[in-house]
Short mmCIF file of C-alpha atoms in Angstrom, two decimals:
data_model
loop_
_atom_site.label_atom_id
_atom_site.label_comp_id
_atom_site.label_asym_id
_atom_site.label_seq_id
_atom_site.Cartn_x
_atom_site.Cartn_y
_atom_site.Cartn_z
CA MET T 1 105.88 74.08 80.02
CA SER T 2 109.22 72.84 80.81
CA THR T 3 110.48 72.56 84.42
CA LYS T 4 112.88 75.27 83.78
CA ASN T 5 110.10 77.71 82.63
CA ILE T 6 107.92 76.85 85.55
CA TYR T 7 110.66 77.63 87.88
CA PHE T 8 111.34 81.03 86.12
CA TYR T 9 107.48 81.71 86.19
CA HIS T 10 107.33 81.02 90.00
CA PHE T 11 110.48 82.96 90.62
CA PHE T 12 109.12 85.99 88.64
CA LEU T 13 105.71 85.81 90.43
CA PHE T 14 107.37 85.65 93.72
CA THR T 15 109.73 88.45 93.06
CA PHE T 16 107.04 90.78 91.75
CA TYR T 17 104.62 89.92 94.70
CA ALA T 18 107.47 90.54 97.23
CA GLN T 19 108.30 93.84 95.67
CA TYR T 20 104.73 95.01 95.59
CA ILE T 21 104.23 93.95 99.30
CA MET T 22 107.51 95.42 100.23
CA PHE T 23 106.93 98.91 98.72
CA SER T 24 103.17 99.17 99.41
CA SER T 25 103.07 97.79 102.84
CA GLY T 26 103.95 100.21 105.74
CA GLY T 27 102.49 98.89 108.86
CA ASN T 28 102.17 100.98 111.86
CA MET T 29 104.10 99.18 114.72
CA LYS T 30 107.33 97.48 115.36
CA LEU T 31 107.18 93.68 115.31
CA SER T 32 108.05 93.26 119.00
CA GLU T 33 105.22 95.66 119.88
CA TRP T 34 102.85 93.66 117.71
CA ARG T 35 103.97 90.37 119.43
CA LYS T 36 103.66 91.77 123.00
CA LYS T 37 100.20 93.17 122.11
CA GLN T 38 99.27 89.56 120.96
CA LYS T 39 100.59 88.10 124.20
CA MET T 40 102.89 85.94 122.16
CA THR T 41 106.30 84.72 123.09
CA GLN T 42 109.27 85.01 120.65
CA VAL T 43 109.12 81.04 120.45
CA GLU T 44 105.49 81.24 119.41
CA LEU T 45 106.00 83.84 116.67
CA ALA T 46 109.19 82.15 115.48
CA GLU T 47 107.26 78.93 114.94
CA LYS T 48 104.60 80.86 112.97
CA LEU T 49 107.29 82.55 110.99
CA GLY T 50 109.24 79.36 110.39
CA CYS T 51 112.49 80.67 111.84
CA THR T 52 114.33 80.29 115.19
CA LYS T 53 113.79 82.23 118.35
CA GLY T 54 117.39 83.69 117.98
CA HIS T 55 116.82 84.95 114.37
CA LEU T 56 113.53 86.45 115.38
CA SER T 57 115.18 88.23 118.42
CA GLY T 58 117.94 89.61 116.04
CA VAL T 59 115.18 90.87 113.73
CA GLU T 60 113.35 92.44 116.44
CA ARG T 61 116.59 94.23 117.84
CA GLY T 62 117.55 95.40 114.34
CA ALA T 63 120.82 93.29 114.64
CA ILE T 64 119.64 90.96 111.64
CA GLN T 65 118.09 92.11 108.43
CA ALA T 66 115.04 90.10 107.59
CA GLY T 67 115.10 88.59 104.19
CA ARG T 68 112.26 88.88 101.71
CA LYS T 69 110.64 85.71 102.64
CA MET T 70 110.72 86.56 106.33
CA ILE T 71 109.25 89.94 105.59
CA LEU T 72 106.40 88.43 103.48
CA ASN T 73 105.64 86.03 106.35
CA ILE T 74 105.83 88.79 109.02
CA ILE T 75 103.24 90.79 106.96
CA GLU T 76 101.04 87.85 106.51
CA VAL T 77 101.19 86.64 110.17
CA THR T 78 100.63 90.24 111.49
CA GLY T 79 97.80 91.08 108.93
CA GLY T 80 99.79 93.84 107.62
CA LYS T 81 100.14 95.63 111.03
CA VAL T 82 103.97 95.27 110.63
CA GLY T 83 105.32 96.05 107.14
CA PHE T 84 108.56 96.39 105.31
CA LYS T 85 109.13 99.95 106.46
CA ASP T 86 108.84 98.75 109.93
CA LEU T 87 111.52 96.18 109.51
CA THR T 88 114.29 98.33 107.79
#
């Protein structure tokens, strides 16, 4: 399999998985509520999500729209308690 085909295959799988998670996952709480319930700071959660505290703060406030990768990371880190529908 060529490098180009491998790239396309991985892109296809990621896109399919992301869409499946995004449309089937609807957690039951806001990200900031989940974080506070876990007694976690924005800095700690941002580290787990691989983003900056400022970016996370914007997502929590609704000032910044979370991208696909971040949405998937949030769903994974929160164990599905916060989902796509809670971030849009």
